[in-house]
PDB file of C-alpha atoms in Angstrom:
ATOM      1  CA  UNK A   3    -127.644 130.005 -88.794  1.00 95.00           C
ATOM      2  CA  UNK A   4    -128.869 127.669 -86.063  1.00 95.00           C
ATOM      3  CA  UNK A   5    -128.221 123.950 -86.526  1.00 96.00           C
ATOM      4  CA  UNK A   6    -130.173 121.500 -84.358  1.00 96.00           C
ATOM      5  CA  UNK A   7    -127.748 118.701 -83.549  1.00 98.00           C
ATOM      6  CA  UNK A   8    -128.721 115.251 -82.327  1.00 98.00           C
ATOM      7  CA  UNK A   9    -126.232 113.474 -80.080  1.00 98.00           C
ATOM      8  CA  UNK A  10    -126.163 109.806 -79.159  1.00 98.00           C
ATOM      9  CA  UNK A  11    -124.631 107.438 -76.621  1.00 98.00           C
ATOM     10  CA  UNK A  12    -121.652 108.821 -74.691  1.00 98.00           C
ATOM     11  CA  UNK A  13    -121.694 112.111 -76.641  1.00 98.00           C
ATOM     12  CA  UNK A  14    -125.264 112.760 -75.482  1.00 98.00           C
ATOM     13  CA  UNK A  15    -124.469 111.763 -71.896  1.00 98.00           C
ATOM     14  CA  UNK A  16    -121.446 114.084 -71.776  1.00 97.00           C
ATOM     15  CA  UNK A  17    -123.385 117.019 -73.255  1.00 97.00           C
ATOM     16  CA  UNK A  18    -126.262 116.256 -70.879  1.00 97.00           C
ATOM     17  CA  UNK A  19    -128.992 116.559 -73.524  1.00 97.00           C
ATOM     18  CA  UNK A  20    -130.020 116.035 -77.148  1.00 98.00           C
ATOM     19  CA  UNK A  21    -130.861 117.711 -79.430  1.00 97.00           C
ATOM     20  CA  UNK A  22    -128.809 120.827 -78.859  1.00 98.00           C
ATOM     21  CA  UNK A  23    -128.755 123.956 -80.988  1.00 96.00           C
ATOM     22  CA  UNK A  24    -125.459 125.282 -82.326  1.00 96.00           C
ATOM     23  CA  UNK A  25    -125.066 128.716 -83.919  1.00 96.00           C
ATOM     24  CA  UNK A  26    -122.713 128.512 -86.917  1.00 97.00           C
ATOM     25  CA  UNK A  27    -121.822 130.929 -89.763  1.00 96.00           C
ATOM     26  CA  UNK A  28    -123.703 130.576 -93.086  1.00 95.00           C
ATOM     27  CA  UNK A  29    -122.252 127.764 -95.219  1.00 95.00           C
ATOM     28  CA  UNK A  30    -120.337 126.380 -92.268  1.00 97.00           C
ATOM     29  CA  UNK A  31    -118.701 122.993 -92.676  1.00 98.00           C
ATOM     30  CA  UNK A  32    -119.042 120.078 -90.295  1.00 98.00           C
ATOM     31  CA  UNK A  33    -115.464 120.832 -89.162  1.00 97.00           C
ATOM     32  CA  UNK A  34    -116.570 124.341 -88.104  1.00 97.00           C
ATOM     33  CA  UNK A  35    -119.646 122.937 -86.374  1.00 98.00           C
ATOM     34  CA  UNK A  36    -117.427 120.490 -84.488  1.00 97.00           C
ATOM     35  CA  UNK A  37    -115.117 123.303 -83.377  1.00 97.00           C
ATOM     36  CA  UNK A  38    -118.057 125.335 -82.032  1.00 98.00           C
ATOM     37  CA  UNK A  39    -119.632 122.253 -80.426  1.00 98.00           C
ATOM     38  CA  UNK A  40    -116.435 121.566 -78.485  1.00 97.00           C
ATOM     39  CA  UNK A  41    -116.108 125.234 -77.486  1.00 97.00           C
ATOM     40  CA  UNK A  42    -119.706 125.158 -76.184  1.00 97.00           C
ATOM     41  CA  UNK A  43    -119.320 121.709 -74.580  1.00 97.00           C
ATOM     42  CA  UNK A  44    -115.653 121.325 -73.556  1.00 98.00           C
ATOM     43  CA  UNK A  45    -116.504 117.990 -71.935  1.00 97.00           C
ATOM     44  CA  UNK A  46    -116.659 116.623 -75.537  1.00 97.00           C
ATOM     45  CA  UNK A  47    -113.026 117.596 -76.245  1.00 97.00           C
ATOM     46  CA  UNK A  48    -111.544 114.102 -75.788  1.00 95.00           C
ATOM     47  CA  UNK A  49    -114.269 112.475 -77.853  1.00 96.00           C
ATOM     48  CA  UNK A  50    -114.148 115.172 -80.583  1.00 95.00           C
ATOM     49  CA  UNK A  51    -111.679 113.577 -83.019  1.00 95.00           C
ATOM     50  CA  UNK A  52    -113.478 110.218 -82.962  1.00 96.00           C
ATOM     51  CA  UNK A  53    -117.013 111.607 -83.448  1.00 97.00           C
ATOM     52  CA  UNK A  54    -118.834 110.419 -86.558  1.00 98.00           C
ATOM     53  CA  UNK A  55    -121.097 112.841 -88.414  1.00 98.00           C
ATOM     54  CA  UNK A  56    -124.342 112.220 -90.274  1.00 98.00           C
ATOM     55  CA  UNK A  57    -126.398 114.576 -92.402  1.00 98.00           C
ATOM     56  CA  UNK A  58    -129.872 113.462 -93.471  1.00 98.00           C
ATOM     57  CA  UNK A  59    -129.121 109.940 -92.260  1.00 98.00           C
ATOM     58  CA  UNK A  60    -125.912 109.449 -94.259  1.00 98.00           C
ATOM     59  CA  UNK A  61    -122.337 109.645 -93.022  1.00 98.00           C
ATOM     60  CA  UNK A  62    -120.465 112.766 -94.141  1.00 98.00           C
ATOM     61  CA  UNK A  63    -116.868 113.945 -93.906  1.00 97.00           C
ATOM     62  CA  UNK A  64    -115.969 117.070 -91.925  1.00 97.00           C
ATOM     63  CA  UNK A  65    -115.613 119.041 -95.171  1.00 97.00           C
ATOM     64  CA  UNK A  66    -119.380 118.719 -95.765  1.00 97.00           C
ATOM     65  CA  UNK A  67    -121.114 122.143 -96.034  1.00 97.00           C
ATOM     66  CA  UNK A  68    -124.257 122.476 -93.919  1.00 97.00           C
ATOM     67  CA  UNK A  69    -127.680 123.872 -94.797  1.00 95.00           C
ATOM     68  CA  UNK A  70    -130.315 124.990 -92.266  1.00 92.00           C
ATOM     69  CA  UNK A  71    -132.671 122.264 -93.454  1.00 93.00           C
ATOM     70  CA  UNK A  72    -130.153 119.457 -92.802  1.00 96.00           C
ATOM     71  CA  UNK A  73    -130.829 116.859 -90.125  1.00 97.00           C
ATOM     72  CA  UNK A  74    -127.462 116.703 -88.390  1.00 98.00           C
ATOM     73  CA  UNK A  75    -126.277 114.123 -85.875  1.00 98.00           C
ATOM     74  CA  UNK A  76    -122.988 113.183 -84.282  1.00 98.00           C
ATOM     75  CA  UNK A  77    -121.992 110.190 -82.234  1.00 98.00           C
ATOM     76  CA  UNK A  78    -119.011 108.104 -81.122  1.00 98.00           C
ATOM     77  CA  UNK A  79    -117.981 104.916 -82.988  1.00 98.00           C
ATOM     78  CA  UNK A  80    -120.831 102.418 -83.263  1.00 98.00           C
ATOM     79  CA  UNK A  81    -121.003  99.137 -81.359  1.00 97.00           C
ATOM     80  CA  UNK A  82    -124.139  97.314 -82.440  1.00 97.00           C
ATOM     81  CA  UNK A  83    -124.379  93.609 -83.138  1.00 96.00           C
TER      82      UNK A  83
ATOM     83  CA  UNK B   4    -137.085  92.390 -93.912  1.00 96.00           C
ATOM     84  CA  UNK B   5    -135.310  94.672 -91.485  1.00 98.00           C
ATOM     85  CA  UNK B   6    -136.401  95.905 -88.070  1.00 98.00           C
ATOM     86  CA  UNK B   7    -135.367  97.428 -84.777  1.00 98.00           C
ATOM     87  CA  UNK B   8    -137.337  96.000 -81.889  1.00 98.00           C
ATOM     88  CA  UNK B   9    -137.649  96.379 -78.138  1.00 98.00           C
ATOM     89  CA  UNK B  10    -139.173  92.892 -77.887  1.00 98.00           C
ATOM     90  CA  UNK B  11    -137.296  89.604 -77.795  1.00 98.00           C
ATOM     91  CA  UNK B  12    -136.443  88.318 -81.270  1.00 98.00           C
ATOM     92  CA  UNK B  13    -138.398  85.335 -82.608  1.00 98.00           C
ATOM     93  CA  UNK B  14    -135.588  83.733 -84.613  1.00 98.00           C
ATOM     94  CA  UNK B  15    -137.774  80.891 -85.875  1.00 98.00           C
ATOM     95  CA  UNK B  16    -140.155  83.364 -87.463  1.00 98.00           C
ATOM     96  CA  UNK B  17    -137.210  85.380 -88.821  1.00 98.00           C
ATOM     97  CA  UNK B  18    -135.667  82.249 -90.334  1.00 98.00           C
ATOM     98  CA  UNK B  19    -138.946  81.234 -91.947  1.00 98.00           C
ATOM     99  CA  UNK B  20    -139.109  84.640 -93.643  1.00 98.00           C
ATOM    100  CA  UNK B  21    -136.078  83.778 -95.794  1.00 98.00           C
ATOM    101  CA  UNK B  22    -137.013  80.185 -96.662  1.00 98.00           C
ATOM    102  CA  UNK B  23    -137.659  79.891-100.380  1.00 98.00           C
ATOM    103  CA  UNK B  24    -137.712  77.103-102.953  1.00 98.00           C
ATOM    104  CA  UNK B  25    -134.953  78.866-104.896  1.00 98.00           C
ATOM    105  CA  UNK B  26    -132.641  78.424-101.882  1.00 98.00           C
ATOM    106  CA  UNK B  27    -130.764  75.266-100.938  1.00 98.00           C
ATOM    107  CA  UNK B  28    -129.184  76.901 -97.897  1.00 98.00           C
ATOM    108  CA  UNK B  29    -130.591  78.946 -95.034  1.00 98.00           C
ATOM    109  CA  UNK B  30    -128.182  80.511 -92.552  1.00 98.00           C
ATOM    110  CA  UNK B  31    -129.083  82.057 -89.182  1.00 98.00           C
ATOM    111  CA  UNK B  32    -126.657  84.190 -87.165  1.00 98.00           C
ATOM    112  CA  UNK B  33    -127.520  85.207 -83.593  1.00 98.00           C
ATOM    113  CA  UNK B  34    -125.566  87.712 -81.537  1.00 98.00           C
ATOM    114  CA  UNK B  35    -126.161  87.066 -77.833  1.00 98.00           C
ATOM    115  CA  UNK B  36    -125.263  88.843 -74.600  1.00 98.00           C
ATOM    116  CA  UNK B  37    -121.986  87.391 -73.317  1.00 97.00           C
ATOM    117  CA  UNK B  38    -121.175  87.340 -69.608  1.00 97.00           C
ATOM    118  CA  UNK B  39    -117.372  87.445 -69.745  1.00 96.00           C
ATOM    119  CA  UNK B  40    -115.136  89.642 -71.902  1.00 93.00           C
ATOM    120  CA  UNK B  41    -111.649  88.747 -70.704  1.00 93.00           C
ATOM    121  CA  UNK B  42    -111.837  89.283 -66.949  1.00 94.00           C
ATOM    122  CA  UNK B  43    -114.753  91.741 -67.163  1.00 95.00           C
ATOM    123  CA  UNK B  44    -118.081  90.331 -65.993  1.00 97.00           C
ATOM    124  CA  UNK B  45    -121.184  91.758 -67.651  1.00 97.00           C
ATOM    125  CA  UNK B  46    -124.543  91.682 -65.885  1.00 98.00           C
ATOM    126  CA  UNK B  47    -126.649  93.246 -68.659  1.00 98.00           C
ATOM    127  CA  UNK B  48    -126.443  95.343 -71.824  1.00 98.00           C
ATOM    128  CA  UNK B  49    -128.411  98.320 -73.056  1.00 98.00           C
ATOM    129  CA  UNK B  50    -128.637  99.033 -76.785  1.00 98.00           C
ATOM    130  CA  UNK B  51    -129.448 102.476 -78.136  1.00 98.00           C
ATOM    131  CA  UNK B  52    -130.089 103.280 -81.811  1.00 98.00           C
ATOM    132  CA  UNK B  53    -130.430 106.368 -83.968  1.00 98.00           C
ATOM    133  CA  UNK B  54    -133.576 104.742 -85.315  1.00 98.00           C
ATOM    134  CA  UNK B  55    -134.175 106.464 -88.670  1.00 98.00           C
ATOM    135  CA  UNK B  56    -130.553 106.270 -89.750  1.00 98.00           C
ATOM    136  CA  UNK B  57    -130.124 102.729 -88.393  1.00 98.00           C
ATOM    137  CA  UNK B  58    -133.092 101.531 -90.464  1.00 98.00           C
ATOM    138  CA  UNK B  59    -131.736 103.312 -93.530  1.00 98.00           C
ATOM    139  CA  UNK B  60    -128.295 101.738 -93.094  1.00 98.00           C
ATOM    140  CA  UNK B  61    -129.829  98.280 -92.518  1.00 98.00           C
ATOM    141  CA  UNK B  62    -131.844  98.739 -95.717  1.00 98.00           C
ATOM    142  CA  UNK B  63    -128.651  99.669 -97.579  1.00 98.00           C
ATOM    143  CA  UNK B  64    -126.910  96.576 -96.164  1.00 98.00           C
ATOM    144  CA  UNK B  65    -129.716  94.413 -97.492  1.00 98.00           C
ATOM    145  CA  UNK B  66    -129.479  96.029-100.943  1.00 98.00           C
ATOM    146  CA  UNK B  67    -125.674  95.954-101.086  1.00 98.00           C
ATOM    147  CA  UNK B  68    -125.551  92.327 -99.952  1.00 98.00           C
ATOM    148  CA  UNK B  69    -128.046  91.384-102.647  1.00 98.00           C
ATOM    149  CA  UNK B  70    -125.790  92.985-105.279  1.00 98.00           C
ATOM    150  CA  UNK B  71    -122.581  91.387-103.964  1.00 98.00           C
ATOM    151  CA  UNK B  72    -123.802  87.870-103.234  1.00 98.00           C
ATOM    152  CA  UNK B  73    -126.306  85.603-104.997  1.00 98.00           C
ATOM    153  CA  UNK B  74    -128.685  85.633-102.054  1.00 98.00           C
ATOM    154  CA  UNK B  75    -132.374  84.840-102.294  1.00 98.00           C
ATOM    155  CA  UNK B  76    -133.716  86.616 -99.193  1.00 98.00           C
ATOM    156  CA  UNK B  77    -132.398  88.505 -96.160  1.00 98.00           C
ATOM    157  CA  UNK B  78    -133.970  89.260 -92.774  1.00 98.00           C
ATOM    158  CA  UNK B  79    -132.316  91.296 -89.995  1.00 98.00           C
ATOM    159  CA  UNK B  80    -133.670  92.168 -86.567  1.00 98.00           C
ATOM    160  CA  UNK B  81    -131.750  94.214 -83.971  1.00 98.00           C
ATOM    161  CA  UNK B  82    -132.794  94.775 -80.367  1.00 98.00           C
ATOM    162  CA  UNK B  83    -132.825  98.074 -78.529  1.00 98.00           C
ATOM    163  CA  UNK B  84    -133.267  98.657 -74.795  1.00 98.00           C
ATOM    164  CA  UNK B  85    -132.131  96.469 -71.904  1.00 98.00           C
ATOM    165  CA  UNK B  86    -130.976  92.879 -72.471  1.00 98.00           C
ATOM    166  CA  UNK B  87    -130.120  90.187 -69.952  1.00 98.00           C
ATOM    167  CA  UNK B  88    -127.281  87.667 -70.272  1.00 98.00           C
ATOM    168  CA  UNK B  89    -127.885  85.191 -73.080  1.00 98.00           C
ATOM    169  CA  UNK B  90    -130.575  87.262 -74.789  1.00 98.00           C
ATOM    170  CA  UNK B  91    -130.418  87.774 -78.544  1.00 98.00           C
ATOM    171  CA  UNK B  92    -129.213  91.254 -79.530  1.00 98.00           C
ATOM    172  CA  UNK B  93    -129.196  90.681 -83.285  1.00 98.00           C
ATOM    173  CA  UNK B  94    -130.495  88.022 -85.665  1.00 98.00           C
ATOM    174  CA  UNK B  95    -129.561  87.748 -89.324  1.00 98.00           C
ATOM    175  CA  UNK B  96    -131.144  85.154 -91.599  1.00 98.00           C
ATOM    176  CA  UNK B  97    -130.045  84.733 -95.181  1.00 98.00           C
ATOM    177  CA  UNK B  98    -130.922  82.220 -97.881  1.00 98.00           C
ATOM    178  CA  UNK B  99    -128.959  81.388-101.015  1.00 98.00           C
ATOM    179  CA  UNK B 100    -128.877  78.650-103.640  1.00 98.00           C
ATOM    180  CA  UNK B 101    -125.733  77.089-102.099  1.00 98.00           C
ATOM    181  CA  UNK B 102    -124.228  77.023 -98.604  1.00 98.00           C
ATOM    182  CA  UNK B 103    -120.959  78.827 -99.370  1.00 98.00           C
ATOM    183  CA  UNK B 104    -122.933  81.802-100.679  1.00 98.00           C
ATOM    184  CA  UNK B 105    -125.120  81.873 -97.558  1.00 98.00           C
ATOM    185  CA  UNK B 106    -122.083  81.705 -95.219  1.00 98.00           C
ATOM    186  CA  UNK B 107    -120.278  84.470 -97.163  1.00 98.00           C
ATOM    187  CA  UNK B 108    -123.326  86.739 -97.213  1.00 98.00           C
ATOM    188  CA  UNK B 109    -124.105  86.158 -93.528  1.00 98.00           C
ATOM    189  CA  UNK B 110    -120.525  86.925 -92.521  1.00 98.00           C
ATOM    190  CA  UNK B 111    -120.514  90.087 -94.632  1.00 98.00           C
ATOM    191  CA  UNK B 112    -123.839  91.236 -93.169  1.00 98.00           C
ATOM    192  CA  UNK B 113    -122.857  90.965 -89.500  1.00 98.00           C
ATOM    193  CA  UNK B 114    -119.352  92.384 -90.074  1.00 98.00           C
ATOM    194  CA  UNK B 115    -120.699  95.361 -92.046  1.00 98.00           C
ATOM    195  CA  UNK B 116    -123.589  95.942 -89.634  1.00 98.00           C
ATOM    196  CA  UNK B 117    -121.077  96.302 -86.797  1.00 98.00           C
ATOM    197  CA  UNK B 118    -119.109  98.893 -88.782  1.00 97.00           C
ATOM    198  CA  UNK B 119    -121.890 101.031 -90.206  1.00 98.00           C
ATOM    199  CA  UNK B 120    -125.208 100.865 -88.393  1.00 98.00           C
ATOM    200  CA  UNK B 121    -125.657 103.597 -85.749  1.00 98.00           C
ATOM    201  CA  UNK B 122    -126.413 101.431 -82.723  1.00 98.00           C
ATOM    202  CA  UNK B 123    -124.441 101.551 -79.472  1.00 98.00           C
ATOM    203  CA  UNK B 124    -124.118  99.174 -76.590  1.00 98.00           C
ATOM    204  CA  UNK B 125    -123.656 100.092 -72.979  1.00 98.00           C
ATOM    205  CA  UNK B 126    -122.127  97.543 -70.611  1.00 97.00           C
ATOM    206  CA  UNK B 127    -123.542  97.153 -67.133  1.00 97.00           C
ATOM    207  CA  UNK B 128    -120.767  95.338 -65.293  1.00 97.00           C
ATOM    208  CA  UNK B 129    -121.228  93.072 -62.308  1.00 97.00           C
ATOM    209  CA  UNK B 130    -119.176  95.463 -60.138  1.00 97.00           C
ATOM    210  CA  UNK B 131    -121.591  98.330 -60.804  1.00 97.00           C
ATOM    211  CA  UNK B 132    -119.654 100.193 -63.508  1.00 97.00           C
ATOM    212  CA  UNK B 133    -121.637 101.374 -66.527  1.00 97.00           C
ATOM    213  CA  UNK B 134    -119.697 102.058 -69.744  1.00 96.00           C
ATOM    214  CA  UNK B 135    -120.553 102.817 -73.346  1.00 97.00           C
ATOM    215  CA  UNK B 136    -118.677 100.672 -75.847  1.00 96.00           C
ATOM    216  CA  UNK B 137    -117.140 102.981 -78.441  1.00 96.00           C
ATOM    217  CA  UNK B 138    -114.389 101.110 -80.308  1.00 94.00           C
ATOM    218  CA  UNK B 139    -111.189 103.111 -80.572  1.00 91.00           C
ATOM    219  CA  UNK B 140    -111.987 105.468 -77.695  1.00 90.00           C
ATOM    220  CA  UNK B 141    -111.156 105.268 -74.002  1.00 72.00           C
ATOM    221  CA  UNK B 142    -114.119 104.357 -71.832  1.00 56.00           C
ATOM    222  CA  UNK B 143    -112.534 105.256 -68.506  1.00 46.00           C
ATOM    223  CA  UNK B 144    -113.711 108.863 -68.439  1.00 43.00           C
ATOM    224  CA  UNK B 145    -117.269 107.716 -68.828  1.00 46.00           C
ATOM    225  CA  UNK B 146    -117.495 105.311 -65.907  1.00 46.00           C
ATOM    226  CA  UNK B 147    -120.380 105.828 -63.535  1.00 44.00           C
ATOM    227  CA  UNK B 148    -121.522 109.007 -65.278  1.00 42.00           C
ATOM    228  CA  UNK B 149    -124.134 107.635 -67.627  1.00 42.00           C
ATOM    229  CA  UNK B 150    -127.688 108.762 -67.272  1.00 42.00           C
ATOM    230  CA  UNK B 151    -129.524 107.669 -70.358  1.00 43.00           C
ATOM    231  CA  UNK B 152    -132.865 109.499 -70.540  1.00 41.00           C
TER     232      UNK B 152
END
């Protein structure tokens, strides 16, 4: 299944665009998506472990199982305020 | 009231939004663009948000704060886009029956906002370097490579 992935801040700059589309197996977890993301965009390797993940505008852990209808985003640690 | 805005924040108006006859204390917190961080000299900041999620998380902060503290009203406004030195990046106004409650709630709101709300700041340094601020990660690899669309 294809997952459209929104990237923000340095993650978006390193990938060069957002959203991007990532092909993952059915019932893939966020951990699997992250692995494929980094294989497709090796420039995100260093940032990979610190990326935060959100599904439908809530934070999720990497064990979260994805659905095609999910709105998925990932980004580095936040720095608002 | 919560908002993300590209316009400068009217903190008087924001403060008036939380004034209420049930409150004996009104607290206003402003975050402003600081020139010096240690020896680093900032010339401007850019703030980027994931708008839908940021608004949702701000809404949750307002609700959670209202459960944890005896607050009367809360108003939060956060800037996005380019900000000059001294400009207000965030304003939080909170009212409560007594001052200790207002101070506690205001402190909790800004601390929790900085942990949870998907907004990022990018430093434009005086020497020309441009770096995203991502706590806990190294910024060095990102110098001079940013091209925010």
